[in-house]
Short mmCIF file of C-alpha atoms and ligand atoms in Angstrom, two decimals:
data_model
loop_
_atom_site.label_atom_id
_atom_site.label_comp_id
_atom_site.label_asym_id
_atom_site.label_seq_id
_atom_site.Cartn_x
_atom_site.Cartn_y
_atom_site.Cartn_z
CA MET A 1 -0.25 0.18 -0.23
CA THR A 2 0.89 3.39 -0.55
CA GLY A 3 0.50 6.36 1.92
CA GLU A 4 -3.20 6.91 0.00
CA ALA A 5 -5.06 5.47 2.26
CA GLU A 6 -3.49 6.51 5.92
CA ARG A 7 -3.50 10.30 4.42
CA SER A 8 -7.24 11.90 6.08
CA PRO A 9 -9.98 10.96 4.91
CA ALA A 10 -11.72 14.63 3.49
CA PRO A 11 -12.79 17.12 5.92
CA THR A 12 -16.69 16.77 6.03
CA VAL A 13 -18.74 19.63 4.30
CA ASP A 14 -21.48 21.73 6.58
CA LEU A 15 -23.65 20.99 9.86
CA ALA A 16 -27.70 21.66 9.64
CA THR A 17 -27.67 24.19 10.89
CA PRO A 18 -27.84 24.84 14.32
CA GLY A 19 -31.97 26.41 16.20
CA ARG A 20 -29.07 27.68 18.59
CA ALA A 21 -25.65 27.25 18.89
CA LEU A 22 -22.61 29.21 21.94
CA ALA A 23 -19.52 30.28 20.98
CA VAL A 24 -16.84 30.18 23.91
CA ALA A 25 -14.36 32.51 24.40
CA ALA A 26 -11.34 33.47 25.88
CA HIS A 27 -11.05 37.30 25.03
CA PRO A 28 -13.24 39.82 23.42
CA ASP A 29 -12.74 39.49 19.81
CA ASP A 30 -11.93 35.72 19.96
CA VAL A 31 -14.98 33.81 18.54
CA GLU A 32 -14.43 37.13 15.54
CA PHE A 33 -11.42 35.40 14.35
CA GLY A 34 -12.72 31.68 14.49
CA CYS A 35 -15.63 31.12 13.98
CA GLY A 36 -17.40 34.94 12.50
CA ALA A 37 -18.98 33.61 9.38
CA THR A 38 -19.87 30.56 10.40
CA LEU A 39 -22.10 32.40 12.76
CA ALA A 40 -23.41 35.22 10.72
CA LYS A 41 -24.44 32.39 8.09
CA TRP A 42 -26.59 30.17 10.33
CA ALA A 43 -27.39 33.36 12.35
CA ALA A 44 -28.79 34.47 9.11
CA ALA A 45 -30.22 31.21 8.71
CA GLY A 46 -31.99 31.66 12.12
CA CYS A 47 -29.94 30.00 14.63
CA VAL A 48 -29.92 32.04 17.71
CA VAL A 49 -26.15 32.74 18.35
CA HIS A 50 -24.96 33.36 21.94
CA HIS A 51 -21.28 34.11 22.85
CA LEU A 52 -19.96 33.19 26.46
CA VAL A 53 -16.47 35.63 26.82
CA CYS A 54 -14.67 34.43 29.81
CA THR A 55 -12.36 36.94 30.89
CA ASP A 56 -12.73 40.73 31.52
CA GLY A 57 -10.58 42.29 28.38
CA SER A 58 -7.41 44.25 30.43
CA LYS A 59 -4.79 43.28 28.84
CA GLY A 60 -5.44 44.08 25.32
CA SER A 61 -4.46 47.53 24.76
CA TRP A 62 -1.06 49.22 24.36
CA ASP A 63 -1.38 51.74 25.57
CA PRO A 64 0.21 52.06 29.27
CA GLY A 65 -1.60 54.61 31.04
CA GLN A 66 -4.96 52.77 29.25
CA ASP A 67 -8.08 53.08 32.18
CA VAL A 68 -8.06 49.52 33.12
CA ALA A 69 -11.75 49.75 34.08
CA ASP A 70 -11.90 52.33 31.09
CA LEU A 71 -10.93 49.37 28.57
CA VAL A 72 -12.53 46.57 30.42
CA ALA A 73 -16.51 48.05 29.55
CA GLN A 74 -15.96 49.42 26.05
CA ARG A 75 -14.61 45.92 25.43
CA ARG A 76 -17.84 44.64 26.60
CA ASP A 77 -19.88 47.60 24.20
CA GLU A 78 -17.97 46.19 21.40
CA GLN A 79 -18.14 42.58 22.15
CA ARG A 80 -22.16 43.26 21.74
CA ALA A 81 -21.76 45.56 18.53
CA ALA A 82 -19.58 42.12 17.60
CA ALA A 83 -22.56 39.89 17.79
CA ARG A 84 -25.42 42.20 16.09
CA ALA A 85 -22.86 42.88 13.31
CA LEU A 86 -23.66 38.66 12.81
CA GLY A 87 -27.29 38.96 13.26
CA ALA A 88 -26.05 36.66 16.45
CA GLY A 89 -29.72 37.65 18.34
CA GLY A 90 -28.68 35.95 21.74
CA GLU A 91 -27.47 37.38 24.35
CA VAL A 92 -23.39 37.62 25.76
CA ALA A 93 -22.71 37.08 28.80
CA PHE A 94 -19.44 37.69 30.64
CA LEU A 95 -17.37 35.88 33.11
CA GLY A 96 -15.25 38.59 33.34
CA TRP A 97 -12.32 36.85 34.52
CA PRO A 98 -8.36 38.55 34.45
CA ASP A 99 -8.24 38.57 31.34
CA GLY A 100 -4.74 36.24 30.95
CA GLU A 101 -4.90 34.50 34.46
CA LEU A 102 -8.05 32.72 33.60
CA GLU A 103 -7.25 29.15 34.61
CA ALA A 104 -9.30 25.92 33.73
CA GLY A 105 -9.99 25.38 37.09
CA LEU A 106 -14.03 23.27 38.70
CA ARG A 107 -15.11 26.74 39.34
CA GLN A 108 -14.61 28.11 35.46
CA ARG A 109 -15.41 24.79 34.20
CA GLY A 110 -18.46 25.13 36.50
CA GLN A 111 -19.71 28.80 34.72
CA VAL A 112 -19.67 27.18 31.35
CA ALA A 113 -20.66 24.52 32.21
CA TRP A 114 -23.82 26.11 33.50
CA TRP A 115 -24.33 28.26 30.33
CA ILE A 116 -24.80 25.63 28.34
CA ARG A 117 -27.94 24.33 30.38
CA ARG A 118 -29.29 27.46 30.59
CA LEU A 119 -28.69 28.71 26.88
CA ARG A 120 -29.07 24.80 25.23
CA PRO A 121 -27.28 25.19 22.46
CA ASP A 122 -27.39 22.41 19.51
CA VAL A 123 -23.39 23.06 18.85
CA VAL A 124 -20.64 24.09 20.76
CA LEU A 125 -17.97 26.68 19.30
CA GLY A 126 -14.62 27.38 20.95
CA HIS A 127 -10.98 27.20 21.16
CA ASP A 128 -8.75 24.31 20.53
CA PRO A 129 -6.75 23.52 24.19
CA TRP A 130 -5.02 20.76 21.51
CA LYS A 131 -4.55 23.18 19.41
CA ARG A 132 0.30 22.51 19.68
CA TYR A 133 2.59 25.88 20.48
CA ARG A 134 0.16 28.14 21.15
CA LEU A 135 1.97 31.16 22.96
CA HIS A 136 -1.78 32.58 24.71
CA PRO A 137 -2.96 30.57 28.38
CA ASP A 138 -5.55 32.08 27.82
CA HIS A 139 -6.80 30.24 25.50
CA ARG A 140 -5.54 26.73 26.01
CA HIS A 141 -7.31 27.10 28.98
CA ALA A 142 -10.52 28.37 27.36
CA GLY A 143 -10.38 25.36 25.54
CA PHE A 144 -10.54 22.78 28.19
CA LEU A 145 -13.16 25.41 30.05
CA THR A 146 -15.20 24.40 26.21
CA VAL A 147 -14.59 20.84 26.16
CA ASP A 148 -14.72 20.25 30.46
CA GLY A 149 -17.82 22.63 30.05
CA VAL A 150 -19.67 20.53 27.39
CA VAL A 151 -18.90 17.11 29.48
CA ALA A 152 -19.89 18.52 32.98
CA ALA A 153 -23.35 20.12 31.55
CA ARG A 154 -23.66 16.97 29.69
CA ASP A 155 -24.34 15.33 32.55
CA PRO A 156 -26.71 15.52 36.00
CA HIS A 157 -24.86 14.38 38.40
CA PHE A 158 -21.80 17.17 37.54
CA PHE A 159 -22.64 20.19 39.08
CA PRO A 160 -26.14 18.67 41.47
CA GLU A 161 -26.54 22.72 42.53
CA HIS A 162 -26.92 25.00 38.94
CA GLY A 163 -30.82 23.54 39.24
CA VAL A 164 -30.84 23.74 36.07
CA ALA A 165 -31.50 20.78 33.52
CA HIS A 166 -28.68 19.10 32.15
CA HIS A 167 -28.11 19.29 28.18
CA ARG A 168 -26.21 17.52 26.39
CA PRO A 169 -24.81 19.39 22.69
CA ALA A 170 -25.25 18.07 19.28
CA ALA A 171 -21.74 18.83 18.63
CA LEU A 172 -18.35 20.33 19.15
CA LEU A 173 -16.70 22.65 17.15
CA LEU A 174 -13.69 23.53 17.95
CA PHE A 175 -11.58 26.77 15.84
CA GLU A 176 -8.37 27.46 15.26
CA ALA A 177 -7.87 23.69 14.81
CA ASP A 178 -4.03 21.54 15.15
CA GLU A 179 -6.26 19.55 13.03
CA PRO A 180 -9.34 20.93 10.53
CA ASP A 181 -11.52 17.78 10.44
CA HIS A 182 -14.39 19.43 9.05
CA VAL A 183 -15.25 22.56 6.83
CA GLU A 184 -17.76 25.35 7.32
CA ARG A 185 -18.80 26.24 3.54
CA VAL A 186 -19.12 31.03 4.15
CA GLY A 187 -20.38 32.72 1.24
CA GLU A 188 -19.76 36.65 0.66
CA GLY A 189 -21.76 38.83 2.81
CA ASP A 190 -20.38 35.59 5.77
CA LEU A 191 -17.42 37.30 4.90
CA THR A 192 -18.75 41.22 4.85
CA ARG A 193 -20.52 40.34 8.52
CA LYS A 194 -17.40 39.00 9.58
CA LEU A 195 -15.29 41.52 8.75
CA ALA A 196 -17.87 44.15 10.11
CA ALA A 197 -18.20 42.56 13.79
CA LEU A 198 -14.40 41.95 13.36
CA GLU A 199 -13.63 46.27 13.58
CA ALA A 200 -16.74 46.47 15.96
CA HIS A 201 -13.72 45.42 17.84
CA ARG A 202 -12.36 49.22 18.28
CA SER A 203 -10.23 49.05 20.75
CA GLN A 204 -8.37 45.78 19.05
CA LEU A 205 -7.93 47.43 15.27
CA ARG A 206 -4.20 48.15 16.19
CA SER A 207 -2.80 45.82 18.09
CA THR A 208 -4.52 42.82 17.05
CA MET A 209 -5.77 44.51 13.10
CA SER A 210 -2.67 46.36 12.25
CA VAL A 211 -4.64 49.39 11.68
CA ASP A 212 -3.90 52.83 12.75
CA VAL A 213 -6.22 54.52 12.99
CA GLY A 214 -6.04 58.46 12.72
CA SER A 215 -3.36 57.65 10.36
CA PRO A 216 -2.98 58.89 6.50
CA ASP A 217 -2.42 54.58 5.68
CA ALA A 218 -5.50 53.65 8.03
CA ALA A 219 -7.78 52.97 5.18
CA ALA A 220 -4.81 51.65 3.46
CA GLN A 221 -3.49 49.03 6.21
CA LEU A 222 -7.67 47.89 7.06
CA ASP A 223 -7.65 46.56 3.73
CA ALA A 224 -4.54 45.06 4.08
CA PHE A 225 -6.86 43.64 7.05
CA HIS A 226 -9.60 42.70 5.26
CA GLN A 227 -7.17 41.13 2.86
CA ARG A 228 -5.46 38.57 5.50
CA VAL A 229 -9.17 37.07 6.78
CA ARG A 230 -10.52 36.86 3.05
CA ALA A 231 -6.93 34.74 2.69
CA ARG A 232 -7.97 32.50 5.35
CA LEU A 233 -11.59 31.53 4.25
CA VAL A 234 -9.64 30.15 1.18
CA GLU A 235 -7.09 29.01 2.60
CA HIS A 236 -9.55 27.11 5.48
CA GLY A 237 -12.70 26.87 2.18
CA ALA A 238 -9.63 24.96 -0.26
CA LEU A 239 -9.47 21.71 2.94
CA ALA A 240 -12.91 21.34 1.40
CA GLY A 241 -12.43 22.03 -1.67
CA VAL A 242 -14.83 25.18 -1.42
CA GLU A 243 -14.28 28.77 -1.82
CA LEU A 244 -14.02 30.50 1.51
CA GLY A 245 -15.19 28.44 5.23
CA GLU A 246 -13.66 28.38 7.96
CA ALA A 247 -12.33 25.34 8.74
CA PHE A 248 -12.59 23.78 12.88
CA LYS A 249 -12.04 19.20 14.24
CA LEU A 250 -15.46 18.42 14.58
CA VAL A 251 -16.20 16.22 17.66
CA ALA A 252 -20.02 14.78 17.33
CA ASP A 253 -20.09 12.23 19.86
CA LEU A 254 -21.00 14.10 22.51
ZN1 LIG B 301 -7.60 36.08 22.23
#
């Protein structure tokens, strides 16, 4: 046999549109980067999309003189605006753990499980905690909280003090996947809404999108950012032979 038989199978494409989806992120803006176009597509098809953000985003500034309380409030507003730009229509919840200090402990796991039980999503989306050589600890921890939160939410004897019924989602999609095996096909309109949602995170334009608002180069920089996001969707789509997509690790056996 050649290596042909050992090659991983072609990625699956497109889950059925869920009635409810919950995206769990370390920071405001991670959901929009990781799965914004997919959520925009589902929202347009009637899915209620919820956000759960684990940290307060308080490290998200390069300005040493930045007032941290103001930044936290601004980033919450930006996350709500981003959800609207996606057409999300669900809740935007914040656990409020300090940025950079998120831990995947039992208490945090209980919080994520509580939100899964309360919102009863058909699909949960989150960071792939097994992404190799990922530096930011919050992304790893938020990924483990998502996976562990699903396990805790689905079984009735975990966190009985919740006082809310257990809930088993049908599927888990991990973005920034180490071994992507599923692609959600998206269209130009979904890409446009993803970009609008990313730009709603105004405080992050300079640090994560390399757009220096107010500089004469801002328009060109924003265009370059759009091109980078589009290139990523082209790259992800190519995994499944589609024009534009977002790639995930799919865990369907929950
Ligand atoms: Zn992040």
